[in-house]
Short mmCIF file of C-alpha atoms and ligand atoms in Angstrom, two decimals:
data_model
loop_
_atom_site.label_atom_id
_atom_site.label_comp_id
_atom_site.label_asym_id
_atom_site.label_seq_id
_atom_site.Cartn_x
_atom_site.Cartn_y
_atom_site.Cartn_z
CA UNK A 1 0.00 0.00 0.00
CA UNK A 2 2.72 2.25 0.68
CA UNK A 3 4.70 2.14 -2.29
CA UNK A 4 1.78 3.37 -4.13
CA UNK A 5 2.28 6.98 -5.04
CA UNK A 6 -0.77 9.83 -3.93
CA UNK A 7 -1.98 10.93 -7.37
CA UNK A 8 -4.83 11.17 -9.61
CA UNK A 9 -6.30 8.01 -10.74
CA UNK A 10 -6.25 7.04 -14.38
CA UNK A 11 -7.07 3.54 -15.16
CA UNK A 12 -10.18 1.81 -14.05
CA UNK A 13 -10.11 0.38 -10.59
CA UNK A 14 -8.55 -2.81 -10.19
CA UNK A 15 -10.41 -4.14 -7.60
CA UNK A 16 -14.14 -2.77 -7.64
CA UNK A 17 -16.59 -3.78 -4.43
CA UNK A 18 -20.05 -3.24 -4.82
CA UNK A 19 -22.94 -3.09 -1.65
CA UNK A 20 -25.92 -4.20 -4.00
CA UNK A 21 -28.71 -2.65 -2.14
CA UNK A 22 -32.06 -1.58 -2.80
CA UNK A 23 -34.02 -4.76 -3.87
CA UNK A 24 -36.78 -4.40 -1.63
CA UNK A 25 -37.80 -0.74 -2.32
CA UNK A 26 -37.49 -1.55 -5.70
CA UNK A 27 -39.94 -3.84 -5.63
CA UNK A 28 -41.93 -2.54 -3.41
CA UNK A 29 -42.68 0.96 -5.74
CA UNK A 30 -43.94 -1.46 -8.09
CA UNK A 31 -46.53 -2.86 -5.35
CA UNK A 32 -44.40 -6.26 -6.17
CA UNK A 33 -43.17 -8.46 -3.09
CA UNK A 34 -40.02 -7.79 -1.95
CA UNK A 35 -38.20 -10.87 -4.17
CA UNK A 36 -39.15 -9.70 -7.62
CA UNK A 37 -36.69 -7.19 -6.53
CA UNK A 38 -34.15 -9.95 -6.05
CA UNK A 39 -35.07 -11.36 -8.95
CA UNK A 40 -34.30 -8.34 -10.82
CA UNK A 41 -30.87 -7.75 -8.98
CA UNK A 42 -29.66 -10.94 -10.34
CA UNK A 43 -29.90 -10.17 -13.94
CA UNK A 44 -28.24 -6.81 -13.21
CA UNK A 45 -25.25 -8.78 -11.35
CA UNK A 46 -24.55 -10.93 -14.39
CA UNK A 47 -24.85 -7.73 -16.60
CA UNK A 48 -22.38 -6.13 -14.18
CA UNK A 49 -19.70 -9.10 -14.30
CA UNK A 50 -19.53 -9.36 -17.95
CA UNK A 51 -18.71 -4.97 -18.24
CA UNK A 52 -16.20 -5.53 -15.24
CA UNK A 53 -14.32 -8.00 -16.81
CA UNK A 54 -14.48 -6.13 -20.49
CA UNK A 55 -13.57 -3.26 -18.92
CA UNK A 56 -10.37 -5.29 -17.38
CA UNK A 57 -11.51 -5.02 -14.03
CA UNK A 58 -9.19 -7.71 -12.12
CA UNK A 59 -11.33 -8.42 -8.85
CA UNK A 60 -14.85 -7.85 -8.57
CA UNK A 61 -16.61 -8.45 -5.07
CA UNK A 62 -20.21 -8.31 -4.45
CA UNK A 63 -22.02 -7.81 -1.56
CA UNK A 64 -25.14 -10.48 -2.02
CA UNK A 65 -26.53 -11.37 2.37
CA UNK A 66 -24.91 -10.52 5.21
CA UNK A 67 -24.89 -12.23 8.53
CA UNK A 68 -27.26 -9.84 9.90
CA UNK A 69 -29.58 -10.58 6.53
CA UNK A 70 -30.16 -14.04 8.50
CA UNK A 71 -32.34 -11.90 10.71
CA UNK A 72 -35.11 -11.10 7.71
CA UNK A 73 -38.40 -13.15 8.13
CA UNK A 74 -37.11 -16.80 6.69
CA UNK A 75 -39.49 -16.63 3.46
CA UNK A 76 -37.04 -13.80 2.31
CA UNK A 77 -33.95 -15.90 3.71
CA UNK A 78 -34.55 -19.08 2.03
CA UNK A 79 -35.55 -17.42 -1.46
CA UNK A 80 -32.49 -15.56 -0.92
CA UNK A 81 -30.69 -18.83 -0.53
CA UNK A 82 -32.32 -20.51 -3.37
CA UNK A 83 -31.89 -17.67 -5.64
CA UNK A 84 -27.91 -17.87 -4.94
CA UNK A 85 -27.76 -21.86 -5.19
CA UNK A 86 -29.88 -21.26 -9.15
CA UNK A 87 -27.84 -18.52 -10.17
CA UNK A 88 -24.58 -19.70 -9.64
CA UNK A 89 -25.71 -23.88 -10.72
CA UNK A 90 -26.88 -22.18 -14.09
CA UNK A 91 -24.06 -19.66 -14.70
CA UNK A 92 -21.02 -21.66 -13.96
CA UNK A 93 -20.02 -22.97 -17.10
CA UNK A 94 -20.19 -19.43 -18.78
CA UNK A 95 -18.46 -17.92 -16.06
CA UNK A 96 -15.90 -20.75 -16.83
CA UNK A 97 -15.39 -20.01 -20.61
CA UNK A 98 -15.05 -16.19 -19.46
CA UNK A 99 -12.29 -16.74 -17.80
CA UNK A 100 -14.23 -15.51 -14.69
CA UNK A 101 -13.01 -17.47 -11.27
CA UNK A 102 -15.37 -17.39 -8.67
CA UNK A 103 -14.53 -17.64 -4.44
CA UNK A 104 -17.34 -17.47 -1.92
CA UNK A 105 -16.38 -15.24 1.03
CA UNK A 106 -18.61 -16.27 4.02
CA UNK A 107 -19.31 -18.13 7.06
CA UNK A 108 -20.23 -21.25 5.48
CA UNK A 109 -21.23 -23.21 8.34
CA UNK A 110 -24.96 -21.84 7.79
CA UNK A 111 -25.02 -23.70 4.30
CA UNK A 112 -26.70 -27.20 3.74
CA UNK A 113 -24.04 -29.89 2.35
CA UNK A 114 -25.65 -29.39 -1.09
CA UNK A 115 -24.23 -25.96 -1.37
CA UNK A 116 -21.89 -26.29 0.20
CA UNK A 117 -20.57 -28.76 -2.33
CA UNK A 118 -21.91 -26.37 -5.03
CA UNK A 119 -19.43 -23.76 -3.66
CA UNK A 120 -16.58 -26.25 -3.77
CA UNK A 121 -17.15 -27.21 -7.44
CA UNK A 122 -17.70 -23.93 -8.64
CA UNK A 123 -14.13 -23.02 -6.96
CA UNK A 124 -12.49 -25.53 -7.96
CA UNK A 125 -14.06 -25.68 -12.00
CA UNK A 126 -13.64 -22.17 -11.92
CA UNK A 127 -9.85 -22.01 -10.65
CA UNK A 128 -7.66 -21.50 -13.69
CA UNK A 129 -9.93 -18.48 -14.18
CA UNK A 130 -7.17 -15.37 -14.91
CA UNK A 131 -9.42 -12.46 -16.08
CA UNK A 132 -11.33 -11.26 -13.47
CA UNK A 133 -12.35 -12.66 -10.25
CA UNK A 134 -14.98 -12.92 -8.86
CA UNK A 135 -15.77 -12.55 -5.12
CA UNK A 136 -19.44 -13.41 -3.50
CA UNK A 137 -20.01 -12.03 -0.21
CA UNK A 138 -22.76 -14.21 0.84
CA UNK A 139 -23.51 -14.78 4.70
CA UNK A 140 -20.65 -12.34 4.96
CA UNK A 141 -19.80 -10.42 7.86
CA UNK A 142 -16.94 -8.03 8.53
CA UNK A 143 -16.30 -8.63 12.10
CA UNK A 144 -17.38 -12.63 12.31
CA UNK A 145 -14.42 -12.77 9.43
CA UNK A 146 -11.86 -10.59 11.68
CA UNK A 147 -12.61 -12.56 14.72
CA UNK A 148 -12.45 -15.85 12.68
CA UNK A 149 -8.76 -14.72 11.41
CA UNK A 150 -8.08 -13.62 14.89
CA UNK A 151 -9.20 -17.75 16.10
CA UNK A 152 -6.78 -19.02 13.55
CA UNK A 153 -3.93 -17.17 14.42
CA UNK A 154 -4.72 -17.57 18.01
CA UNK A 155 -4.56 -20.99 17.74
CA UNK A 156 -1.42 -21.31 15.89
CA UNK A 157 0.15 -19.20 18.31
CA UNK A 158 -1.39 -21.58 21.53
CA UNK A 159 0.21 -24.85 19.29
CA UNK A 160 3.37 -23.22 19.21
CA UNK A 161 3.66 -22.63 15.40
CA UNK A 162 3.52 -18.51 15.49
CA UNK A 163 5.00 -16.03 17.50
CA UNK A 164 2.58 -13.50 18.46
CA UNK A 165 5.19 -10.77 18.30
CA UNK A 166 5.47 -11.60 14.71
CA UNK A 167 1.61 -11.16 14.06
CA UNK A 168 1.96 -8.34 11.35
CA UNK A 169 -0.79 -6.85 9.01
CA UNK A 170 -0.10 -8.95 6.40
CA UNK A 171 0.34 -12.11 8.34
CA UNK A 172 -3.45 -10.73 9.35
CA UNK A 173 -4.50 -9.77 6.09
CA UNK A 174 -3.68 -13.30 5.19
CA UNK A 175 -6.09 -15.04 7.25
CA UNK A 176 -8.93 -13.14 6.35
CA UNK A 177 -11.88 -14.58 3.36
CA UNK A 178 -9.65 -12.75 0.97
CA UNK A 179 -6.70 -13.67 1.92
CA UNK A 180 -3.66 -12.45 -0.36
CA UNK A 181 -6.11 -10.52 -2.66
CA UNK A 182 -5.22 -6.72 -3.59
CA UNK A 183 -7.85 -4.51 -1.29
CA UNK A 184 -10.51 -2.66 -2.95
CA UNK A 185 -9.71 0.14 -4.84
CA UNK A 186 -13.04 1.51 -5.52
CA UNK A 187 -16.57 0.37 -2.74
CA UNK A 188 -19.99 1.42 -4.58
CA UNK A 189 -23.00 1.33 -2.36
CA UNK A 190 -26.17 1.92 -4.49
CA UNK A 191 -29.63 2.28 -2.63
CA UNK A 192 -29.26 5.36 -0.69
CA UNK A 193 -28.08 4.43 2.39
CA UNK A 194 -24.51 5.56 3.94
CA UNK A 195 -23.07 3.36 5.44
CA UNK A 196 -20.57 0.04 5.31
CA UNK A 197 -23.64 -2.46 6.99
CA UNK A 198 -20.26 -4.64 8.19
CA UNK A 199 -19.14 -5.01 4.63
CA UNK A 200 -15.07 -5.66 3.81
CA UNK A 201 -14.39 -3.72 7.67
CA UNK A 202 -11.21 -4.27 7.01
CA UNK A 203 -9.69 -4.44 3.28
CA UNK A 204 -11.48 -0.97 2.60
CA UNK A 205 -9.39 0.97 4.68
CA UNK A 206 -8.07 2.93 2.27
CA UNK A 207 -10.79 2.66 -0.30
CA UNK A 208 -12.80 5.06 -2.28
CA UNK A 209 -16.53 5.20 -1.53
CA UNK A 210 -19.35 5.96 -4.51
CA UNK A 211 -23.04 6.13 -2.81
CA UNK A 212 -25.66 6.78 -5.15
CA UNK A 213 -29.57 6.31 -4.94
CA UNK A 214 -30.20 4.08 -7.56
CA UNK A 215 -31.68 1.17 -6.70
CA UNK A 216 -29.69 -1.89 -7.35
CA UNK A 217 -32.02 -3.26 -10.36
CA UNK A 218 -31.94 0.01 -11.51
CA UNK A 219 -28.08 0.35 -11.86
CA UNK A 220 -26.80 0.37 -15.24
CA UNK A 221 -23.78 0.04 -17.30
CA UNK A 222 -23.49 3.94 -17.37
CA UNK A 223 -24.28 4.28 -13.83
CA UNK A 224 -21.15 1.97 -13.50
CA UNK A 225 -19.34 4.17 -16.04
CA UNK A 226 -20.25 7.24 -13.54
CA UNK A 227 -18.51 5.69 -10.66
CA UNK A 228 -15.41 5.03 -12.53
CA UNK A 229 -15.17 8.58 -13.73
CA UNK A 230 -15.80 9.51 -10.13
CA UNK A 231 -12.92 7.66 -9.17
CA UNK A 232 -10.98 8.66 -11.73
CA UNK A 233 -11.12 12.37 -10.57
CA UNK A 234 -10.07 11.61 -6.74
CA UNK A 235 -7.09 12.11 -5.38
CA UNK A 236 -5.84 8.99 -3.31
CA UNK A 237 -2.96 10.11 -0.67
CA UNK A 238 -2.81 7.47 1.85
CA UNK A 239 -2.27 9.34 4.46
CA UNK A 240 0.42 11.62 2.54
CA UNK A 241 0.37 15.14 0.59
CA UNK A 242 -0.96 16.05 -2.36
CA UNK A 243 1.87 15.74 -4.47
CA UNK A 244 0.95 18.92 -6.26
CA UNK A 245 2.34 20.91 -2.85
CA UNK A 246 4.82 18.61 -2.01
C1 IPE B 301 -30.22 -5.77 -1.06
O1 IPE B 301 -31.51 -5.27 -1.17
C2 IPE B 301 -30.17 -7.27 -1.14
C3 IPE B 301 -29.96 -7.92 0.16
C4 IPE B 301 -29.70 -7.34 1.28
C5 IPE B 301 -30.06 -9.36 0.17
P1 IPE B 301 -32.47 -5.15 0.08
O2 IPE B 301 -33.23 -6.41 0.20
O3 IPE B 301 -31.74 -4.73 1.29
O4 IPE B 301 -33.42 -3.99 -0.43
P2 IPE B 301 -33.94 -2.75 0.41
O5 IPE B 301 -32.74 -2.08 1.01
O6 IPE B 301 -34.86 -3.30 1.45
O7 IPE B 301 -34.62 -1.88 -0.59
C1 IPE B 302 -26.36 -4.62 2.99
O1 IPE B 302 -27.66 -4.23 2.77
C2 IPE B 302 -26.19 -6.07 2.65
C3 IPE B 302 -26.33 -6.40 1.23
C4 IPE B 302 -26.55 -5.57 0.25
C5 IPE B 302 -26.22 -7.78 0.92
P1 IPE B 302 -28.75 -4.20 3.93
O2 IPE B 302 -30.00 -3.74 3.31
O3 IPE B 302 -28.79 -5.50 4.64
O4 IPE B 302 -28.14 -3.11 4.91
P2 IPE B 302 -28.83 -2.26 6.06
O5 IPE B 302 -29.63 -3.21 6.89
O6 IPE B 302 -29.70 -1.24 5.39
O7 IPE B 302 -27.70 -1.63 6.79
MG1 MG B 303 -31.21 -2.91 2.03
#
């Protein structure tokens, strides 16, 4: 991170998060139930994956339940759940000839053995994937993945195998979902709201934030256009000087 210089931004983001929210009111101006807004959300997230990856986007990670979306009534949950398992059982293959490998990031002790196995396959078929991957937060949680990093580590240190004074940020960084991924470069929140909802706590320390009201089915490939040109125009320092006075 701190080799990187503070300057203007001129290439699309390399690694792009997105918080895909605003299903429900979707939905719900169109007097529909709440999961035709799903519904809809999917078809935009496969429209969004293809324009990240032509736009050579290398990491894409999308926000798709959280741990605290457990808490909805369990109609919503299970659809939810269903909806994931169909989408990713139908899209694999393509996803596969894109060149498009896919990684869950999640507590995935929630998750019947049948998708759990689903997850497996599509990780492993999906592997030699090299342009663009693709990250699903689902039954993600920022803190439950900290504090499962922090139980690792703990217990290597309590078998003897680490040295707790050697515990750096990268050795943490390293036990987290994402392990040795790049952080984001660029978070997008669409929906309205302002705030992180325990999304990536950690890995967007430094990133760039793009709110905007559209509702997730509404969000287009210029809307996605917008935030890049948004980011373009910021000035990252990391903590430095612009390096127009310095
Ligand atoms: C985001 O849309 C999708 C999930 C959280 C699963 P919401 O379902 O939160 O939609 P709103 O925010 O209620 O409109
Ligand atoms: C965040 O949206 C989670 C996802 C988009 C998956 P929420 O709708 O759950 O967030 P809050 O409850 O408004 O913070
Ligand atoms: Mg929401």
């Amino acid at each position: 991170m701190f080799e990187r210089s503070a300057k203007h931004q001129s290439t699309v983001p390399n690694h792009v998060a997105i918080i895909m929210d605003g299903n429900g009111r979707w939905a719900a101006k169109r007097m529909l139930p709440r999961v035709f807004g799903h519904r809809e959300g999917v078809k935009v997230f496969k429209r969004i994956v293809r324009q990240c990856a032509d736009l050579q986007v290398r990491i894409l990670t999308v926000y798709a339940f959280s741990t605290e979306n457990q808490g909805r009534p369990p109609d919503e949950v299970s659809f939810l759940m269903d909806l994931m398992e169909k989408t990713f059982r139908t899209e694999i293959d393509e996803l596969c000839r894109e060149g498009v490998r896919v990684c869950l990031l999640g507590d995935r002790q929630g998750f019947s053995k049948r998708v759990k196995e689903l997850w497996e396959s599509a990780e492993e078929q999906t592997r030699g994937g090299n342009r663009l991957t693709l990250n699903v937060a689902f039954n993600y949680g920022g803190r439950r993945e900290i504090v499962d990093a922090a139980r690792r580590l703990a217990r290597r240190v309590h078998n003897g195998e680490l040295d707790a004074d050697c515990l750096s940020e990268e050795l943490f960084a390293n036990n987290l979902y994402t392990s040795n991924l790049a952080d984001p470069d660029l978070v997008i929140r669409t929906g309205g709201e302002f705030r992180m909802s325990n999304f990536l706590l950690w890995q967007a320390a430094y990133a760039e934030w793009y709110f905007t009201d559209v509702l997730w089915p509404d969000f287009s490939d210029e809307h996605l256009l917008e935030a890049f040109a948004e980011y373009e125009r910021r000035e990252r320092r990391f903590g430095r000087i612009s390096e127009d006075r310095g």
